[in-house]
JSON list of C-alpha atoms in Angstrom, two decimals:
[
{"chain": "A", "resi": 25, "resn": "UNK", "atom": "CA", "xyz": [2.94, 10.37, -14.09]},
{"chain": "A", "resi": 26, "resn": "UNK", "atom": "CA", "xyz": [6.20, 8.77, -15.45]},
{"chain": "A", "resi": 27, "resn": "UNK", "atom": "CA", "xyz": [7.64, 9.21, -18.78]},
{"chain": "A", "resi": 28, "resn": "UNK", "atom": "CA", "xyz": [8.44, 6.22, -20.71]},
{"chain": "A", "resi": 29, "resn": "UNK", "atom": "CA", "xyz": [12.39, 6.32, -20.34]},
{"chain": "A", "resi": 30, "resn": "UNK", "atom": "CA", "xyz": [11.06, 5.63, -16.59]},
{"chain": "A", "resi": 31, "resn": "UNK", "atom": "CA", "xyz": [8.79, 2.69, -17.67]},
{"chain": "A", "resi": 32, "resn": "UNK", "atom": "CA", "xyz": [11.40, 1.05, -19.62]},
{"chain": "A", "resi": 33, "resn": "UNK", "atom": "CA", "xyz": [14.07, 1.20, -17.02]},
{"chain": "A", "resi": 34, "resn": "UNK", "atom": "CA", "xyz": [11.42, -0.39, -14.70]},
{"chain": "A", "resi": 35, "resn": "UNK", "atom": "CA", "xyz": [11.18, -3.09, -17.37]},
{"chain": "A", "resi": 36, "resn": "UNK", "atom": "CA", "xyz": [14.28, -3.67, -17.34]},
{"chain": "A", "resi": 37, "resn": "UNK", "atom": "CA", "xyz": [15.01, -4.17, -13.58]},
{"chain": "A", "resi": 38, "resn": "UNK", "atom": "CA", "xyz": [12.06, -6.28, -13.34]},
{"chain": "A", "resi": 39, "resn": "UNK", "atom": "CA", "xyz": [13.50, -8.36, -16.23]},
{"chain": "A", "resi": 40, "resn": "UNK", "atom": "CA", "xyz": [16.85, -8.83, -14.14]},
{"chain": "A", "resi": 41, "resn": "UNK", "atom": "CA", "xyz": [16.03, -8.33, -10.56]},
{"chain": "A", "resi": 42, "resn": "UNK", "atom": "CA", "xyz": [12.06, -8.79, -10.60]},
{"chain": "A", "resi": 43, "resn": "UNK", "atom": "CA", "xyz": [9.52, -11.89, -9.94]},
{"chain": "A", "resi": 44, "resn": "UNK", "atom": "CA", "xyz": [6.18, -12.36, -10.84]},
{"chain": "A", "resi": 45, "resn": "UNK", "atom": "CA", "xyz": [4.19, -14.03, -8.47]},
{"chain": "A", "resi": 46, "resn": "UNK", "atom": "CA", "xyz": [1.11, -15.46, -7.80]},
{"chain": "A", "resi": 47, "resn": "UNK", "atom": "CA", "xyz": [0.80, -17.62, -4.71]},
{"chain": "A", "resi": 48, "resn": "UNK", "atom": "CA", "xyz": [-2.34, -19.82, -3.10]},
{"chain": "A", "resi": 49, "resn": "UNK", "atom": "CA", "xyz": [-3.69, -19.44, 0.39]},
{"chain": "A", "resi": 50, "resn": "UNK", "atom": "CA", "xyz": [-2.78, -22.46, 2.12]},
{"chain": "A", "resi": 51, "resn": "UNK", "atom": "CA", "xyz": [-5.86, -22.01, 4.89]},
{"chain": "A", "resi": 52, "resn": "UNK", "atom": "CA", "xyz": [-8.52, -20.32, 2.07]},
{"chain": "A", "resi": 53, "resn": "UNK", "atom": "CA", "xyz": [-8.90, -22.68, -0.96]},
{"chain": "A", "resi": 54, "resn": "UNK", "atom": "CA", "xyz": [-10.33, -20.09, -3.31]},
{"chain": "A", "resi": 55, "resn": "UNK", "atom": "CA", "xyz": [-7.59, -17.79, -1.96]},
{"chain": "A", "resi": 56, "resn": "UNK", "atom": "CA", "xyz": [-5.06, -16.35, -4.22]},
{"chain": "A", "resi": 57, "resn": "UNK", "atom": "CA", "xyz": [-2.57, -13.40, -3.85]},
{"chain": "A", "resi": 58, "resn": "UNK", "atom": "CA", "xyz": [-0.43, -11.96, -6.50]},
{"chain": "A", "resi": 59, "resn": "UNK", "atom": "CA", "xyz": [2.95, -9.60, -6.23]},
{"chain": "A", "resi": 60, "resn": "UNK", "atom": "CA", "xyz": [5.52, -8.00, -8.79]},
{"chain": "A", "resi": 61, "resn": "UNK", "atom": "CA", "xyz": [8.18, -7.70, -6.49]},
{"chain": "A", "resi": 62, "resn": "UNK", "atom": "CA", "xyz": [11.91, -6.57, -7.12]},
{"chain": "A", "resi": 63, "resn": "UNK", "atom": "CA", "xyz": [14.66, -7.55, -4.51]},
{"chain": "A", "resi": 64, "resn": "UNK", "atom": "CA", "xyz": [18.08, -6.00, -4.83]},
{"chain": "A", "resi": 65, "resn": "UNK", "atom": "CA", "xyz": [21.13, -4.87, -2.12]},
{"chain": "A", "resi": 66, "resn": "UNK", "atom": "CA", "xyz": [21.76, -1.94, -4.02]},
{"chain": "A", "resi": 67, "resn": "UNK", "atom": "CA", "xyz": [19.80, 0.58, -1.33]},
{"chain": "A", "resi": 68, "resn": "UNK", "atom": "CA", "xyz": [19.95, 3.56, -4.28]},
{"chain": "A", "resi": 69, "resn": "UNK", "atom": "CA", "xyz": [18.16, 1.53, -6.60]},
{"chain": "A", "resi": 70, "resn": "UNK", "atom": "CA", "xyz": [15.28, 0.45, -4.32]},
{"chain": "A", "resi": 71, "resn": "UNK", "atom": "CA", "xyz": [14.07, 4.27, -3.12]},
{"chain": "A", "resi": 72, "resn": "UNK", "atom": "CA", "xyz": [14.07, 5.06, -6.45]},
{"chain": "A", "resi": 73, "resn": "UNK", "atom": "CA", "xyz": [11.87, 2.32, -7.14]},
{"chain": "A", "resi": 74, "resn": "UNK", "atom": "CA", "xyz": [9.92, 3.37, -4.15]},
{"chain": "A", "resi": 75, "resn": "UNK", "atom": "CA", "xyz": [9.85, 7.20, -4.74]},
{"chain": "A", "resi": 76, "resn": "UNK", "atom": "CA", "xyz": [8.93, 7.12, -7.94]},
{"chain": "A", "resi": 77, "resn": "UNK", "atom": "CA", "xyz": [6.59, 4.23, -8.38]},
{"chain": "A", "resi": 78, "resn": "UNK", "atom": "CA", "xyz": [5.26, 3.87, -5.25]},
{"chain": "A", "resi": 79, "resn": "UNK", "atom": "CA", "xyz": [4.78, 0.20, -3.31]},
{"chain": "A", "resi": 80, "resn": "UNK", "atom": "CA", "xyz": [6.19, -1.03, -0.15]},
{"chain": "A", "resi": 81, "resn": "UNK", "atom": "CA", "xyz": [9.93, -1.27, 0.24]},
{"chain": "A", "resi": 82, "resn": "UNK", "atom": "CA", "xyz": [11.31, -3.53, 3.23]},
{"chain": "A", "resi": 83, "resn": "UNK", "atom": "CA", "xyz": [14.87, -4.36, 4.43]},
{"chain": "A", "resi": 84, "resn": "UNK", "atom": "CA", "xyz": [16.07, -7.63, 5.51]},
{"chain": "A", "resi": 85, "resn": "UNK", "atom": "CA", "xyz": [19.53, -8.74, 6.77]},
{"chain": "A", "resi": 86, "resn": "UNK", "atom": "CA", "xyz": [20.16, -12.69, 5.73]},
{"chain": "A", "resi": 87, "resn": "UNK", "atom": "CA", "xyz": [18.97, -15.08, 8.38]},
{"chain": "A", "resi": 88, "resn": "UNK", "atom": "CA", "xyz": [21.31, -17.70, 6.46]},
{"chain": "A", "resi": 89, "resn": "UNK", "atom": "CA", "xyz": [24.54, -15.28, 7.57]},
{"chain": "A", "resi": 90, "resn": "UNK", "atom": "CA", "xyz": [25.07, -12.28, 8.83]},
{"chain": "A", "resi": 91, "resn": "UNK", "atom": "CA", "xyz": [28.23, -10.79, 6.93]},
{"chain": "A", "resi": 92, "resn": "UNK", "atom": "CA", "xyz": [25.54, -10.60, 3.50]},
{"chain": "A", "resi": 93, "resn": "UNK", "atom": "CA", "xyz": [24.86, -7.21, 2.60]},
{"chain": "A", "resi": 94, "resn": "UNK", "atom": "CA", "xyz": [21.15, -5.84, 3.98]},
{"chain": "A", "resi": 95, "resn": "UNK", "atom": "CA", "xyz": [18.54, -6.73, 1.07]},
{"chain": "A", "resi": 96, "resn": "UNK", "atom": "CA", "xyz": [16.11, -4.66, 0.36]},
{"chain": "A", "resi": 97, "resn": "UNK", "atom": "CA", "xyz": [12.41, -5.76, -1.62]},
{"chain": "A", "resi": 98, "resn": "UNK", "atom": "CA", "xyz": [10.32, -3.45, -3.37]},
{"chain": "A", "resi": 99, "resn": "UNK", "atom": "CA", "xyz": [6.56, -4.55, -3.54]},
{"chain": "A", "resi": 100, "resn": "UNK", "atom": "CA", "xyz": [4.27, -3.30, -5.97]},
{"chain": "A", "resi": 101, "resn": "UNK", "atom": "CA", "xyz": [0.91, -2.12, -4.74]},
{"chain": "A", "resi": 102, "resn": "UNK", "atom": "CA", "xyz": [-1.75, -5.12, -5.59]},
{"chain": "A", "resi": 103, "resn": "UNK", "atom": "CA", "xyz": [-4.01, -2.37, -6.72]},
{"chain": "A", "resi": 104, "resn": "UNK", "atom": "CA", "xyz": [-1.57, -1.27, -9.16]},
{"chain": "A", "resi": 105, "resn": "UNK", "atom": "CA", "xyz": [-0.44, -4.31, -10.54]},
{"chain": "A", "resi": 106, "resn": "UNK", "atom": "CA", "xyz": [-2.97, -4.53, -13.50]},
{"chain": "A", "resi": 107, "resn": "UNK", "atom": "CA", "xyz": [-1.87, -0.99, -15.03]},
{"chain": "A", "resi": 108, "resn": "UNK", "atom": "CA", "xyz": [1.88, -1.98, -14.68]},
{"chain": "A", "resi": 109, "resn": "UNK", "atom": "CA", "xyz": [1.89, -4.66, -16.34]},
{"chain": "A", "resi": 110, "resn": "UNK", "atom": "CA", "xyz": [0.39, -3.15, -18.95]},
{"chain": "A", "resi": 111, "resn": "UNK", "atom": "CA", "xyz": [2.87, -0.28, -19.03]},
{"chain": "A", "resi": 112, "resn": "UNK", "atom": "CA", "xyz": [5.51, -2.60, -18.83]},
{"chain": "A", "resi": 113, "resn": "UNK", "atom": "CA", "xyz": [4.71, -4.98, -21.16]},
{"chain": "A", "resi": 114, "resn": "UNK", "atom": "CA", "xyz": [6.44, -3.37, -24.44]},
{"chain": "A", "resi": 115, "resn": "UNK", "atom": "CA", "xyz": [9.55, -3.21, -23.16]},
{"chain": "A", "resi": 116, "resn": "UNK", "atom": "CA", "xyz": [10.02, -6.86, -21.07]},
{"chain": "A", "resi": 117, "resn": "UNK", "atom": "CA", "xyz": [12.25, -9.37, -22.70]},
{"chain": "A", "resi": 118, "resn": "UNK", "atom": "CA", "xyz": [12.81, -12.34, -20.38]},
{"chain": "A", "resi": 119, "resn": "UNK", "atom": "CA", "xyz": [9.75, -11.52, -18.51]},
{"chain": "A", "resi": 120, "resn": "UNK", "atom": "CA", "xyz": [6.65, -10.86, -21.07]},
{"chain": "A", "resi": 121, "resn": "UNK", "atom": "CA", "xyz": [4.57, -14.24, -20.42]},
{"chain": "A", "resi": 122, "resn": "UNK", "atom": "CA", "xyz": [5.10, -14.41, -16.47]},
{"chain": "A", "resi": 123, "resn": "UNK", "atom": "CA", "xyz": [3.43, -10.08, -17.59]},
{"chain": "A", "resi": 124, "resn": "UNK", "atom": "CA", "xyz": [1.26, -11.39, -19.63]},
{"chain": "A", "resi": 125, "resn": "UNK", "atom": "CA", "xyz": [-0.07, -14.17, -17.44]},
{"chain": "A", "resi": 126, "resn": "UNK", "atom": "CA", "xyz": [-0.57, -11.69, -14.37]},
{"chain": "A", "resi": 127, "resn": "UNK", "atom": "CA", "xyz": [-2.41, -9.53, -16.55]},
{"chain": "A", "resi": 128, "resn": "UNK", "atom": "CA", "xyz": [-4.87, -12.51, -17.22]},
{"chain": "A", "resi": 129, "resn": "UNK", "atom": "CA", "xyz": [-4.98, -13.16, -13.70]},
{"chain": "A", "resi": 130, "resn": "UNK", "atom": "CA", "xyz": [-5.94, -9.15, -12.35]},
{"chain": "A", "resi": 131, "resn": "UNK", "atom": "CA", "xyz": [-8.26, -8.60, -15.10]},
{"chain": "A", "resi": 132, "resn": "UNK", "atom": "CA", "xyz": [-10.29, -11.86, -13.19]},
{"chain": "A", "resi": 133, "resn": "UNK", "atom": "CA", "xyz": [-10.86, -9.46, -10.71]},
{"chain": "A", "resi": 134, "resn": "UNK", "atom": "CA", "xyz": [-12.32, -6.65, -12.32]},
{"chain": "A", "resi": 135, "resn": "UNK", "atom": "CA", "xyz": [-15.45, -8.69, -13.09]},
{"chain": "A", "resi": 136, "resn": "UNK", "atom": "CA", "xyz": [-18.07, -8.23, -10.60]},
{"chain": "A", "resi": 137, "resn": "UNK", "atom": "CA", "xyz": [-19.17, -11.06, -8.77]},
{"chain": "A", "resi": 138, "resn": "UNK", "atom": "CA", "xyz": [-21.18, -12.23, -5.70]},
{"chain": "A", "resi": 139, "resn": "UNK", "atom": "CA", "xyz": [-18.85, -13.49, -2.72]},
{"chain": "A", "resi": 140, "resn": "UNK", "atom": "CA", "xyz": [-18.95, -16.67, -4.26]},
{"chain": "A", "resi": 141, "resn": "UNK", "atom": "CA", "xyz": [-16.55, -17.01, -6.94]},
{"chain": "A", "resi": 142, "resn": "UNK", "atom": "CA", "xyz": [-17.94, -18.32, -10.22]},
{"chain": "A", "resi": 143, "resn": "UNK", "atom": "CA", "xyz": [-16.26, -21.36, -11.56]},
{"chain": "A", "resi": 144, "resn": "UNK", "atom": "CA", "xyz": [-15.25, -20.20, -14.67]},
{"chain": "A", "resi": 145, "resn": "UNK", "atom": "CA", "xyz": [-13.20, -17.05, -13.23]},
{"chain": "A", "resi": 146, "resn": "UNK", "atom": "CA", "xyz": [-11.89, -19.66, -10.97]},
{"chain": "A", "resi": 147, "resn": "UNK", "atom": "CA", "xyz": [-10.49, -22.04, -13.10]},
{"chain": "A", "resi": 148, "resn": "UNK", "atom": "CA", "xyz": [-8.61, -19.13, -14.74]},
{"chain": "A", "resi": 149, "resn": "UNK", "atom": "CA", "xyz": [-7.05, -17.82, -11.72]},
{"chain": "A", "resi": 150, "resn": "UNK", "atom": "CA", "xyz": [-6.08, -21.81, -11.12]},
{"chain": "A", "resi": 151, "resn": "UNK", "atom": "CA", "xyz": [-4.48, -21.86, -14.69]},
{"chain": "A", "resi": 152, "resn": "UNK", "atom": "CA", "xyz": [-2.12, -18.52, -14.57]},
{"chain": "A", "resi": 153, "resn": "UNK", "atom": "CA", "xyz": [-1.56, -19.78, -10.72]},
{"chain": "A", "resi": 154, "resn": "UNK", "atom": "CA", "xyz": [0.09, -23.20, -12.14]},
{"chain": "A", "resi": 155, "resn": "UNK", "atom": "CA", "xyz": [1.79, -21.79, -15.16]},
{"chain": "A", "resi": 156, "resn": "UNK", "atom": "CA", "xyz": [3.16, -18.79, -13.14]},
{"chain": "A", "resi": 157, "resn": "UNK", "atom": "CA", "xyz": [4.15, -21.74, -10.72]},
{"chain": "A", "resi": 158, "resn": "UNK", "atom": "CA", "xyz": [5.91, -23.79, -13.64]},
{"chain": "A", "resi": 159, "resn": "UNK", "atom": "CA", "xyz": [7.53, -20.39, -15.67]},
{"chain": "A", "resi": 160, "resn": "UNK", "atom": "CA", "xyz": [9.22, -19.33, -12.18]},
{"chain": "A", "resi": 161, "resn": "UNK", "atom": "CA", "xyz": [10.41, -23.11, -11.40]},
{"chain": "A", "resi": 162, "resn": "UNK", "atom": "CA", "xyz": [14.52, -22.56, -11.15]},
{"chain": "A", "resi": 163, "resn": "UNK", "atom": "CA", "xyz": [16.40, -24.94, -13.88]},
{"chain": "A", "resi": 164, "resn": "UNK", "atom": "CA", "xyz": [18.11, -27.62, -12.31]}
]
């Protein structure tokens, strides 16, 4: 698996580079997604990212202009979310709540339930969805 010198680099890329994120279907109102997502032009950093923890990693040229360097995201696995976070979570500094919050939100999801969501898990999800929302708002 990955050694903890690994782990804490992680930490700290997510910490400087990285975004917690948990968004809201527009067209499914019970609908929620959630990513841990790093985006970066530095093309070394993100396959190392990739290679050794996994995810999807995507490149993107700027639609805004065209002489930007090529971007490059790093996705985290939604299944593997949950167990990062926890890894992660000794060694983030700027980032601990937005970790802390996303674990709240995952571990909703590990309690079996019918297809209807009960209300209770629901209004959960709906609170880390509007803090996460509020924590990730950019400071005028």
């Amino acid at each position: 698996m990955w050694n903890t010198d690994q782990i804490a680099y992680l930490a700290g890329i997510i910490d400087g580079e990285g975004t917690f994120y948990i968004g809201k279907h527009a067209i499914q109102e019970r609908g929620f997604n959630a990513r841990v997502l790093v985006v970066n032009t530095n093309e070394k950093l993100m396959n190392w990212l990739h290679c050794t923890f996994g995810g999807l990693l995507y490149s993107r040229k700027s639609k805004k202009n065209p002489h930007w360097k090529l971007k490059y995201e790093w996705i985290l696995n939604k299944s593997d979310i949950l167990s990062f976070c926890k890894l992660l979570l000794p060694y983030l500094i700027c980032k601990k709540e937005q970790a802390e919050l996303m674990i709240e939100f995952r571990e909703t999801y590990n309690i079996k339930t019918t297809r209807d969501v009960p209300k209770d898990i629901l209004e959960v999800r709906f609170k880390c969805y509007n803090h996460m929302k509020s924590l990730n708002q950019r400071s005028k």
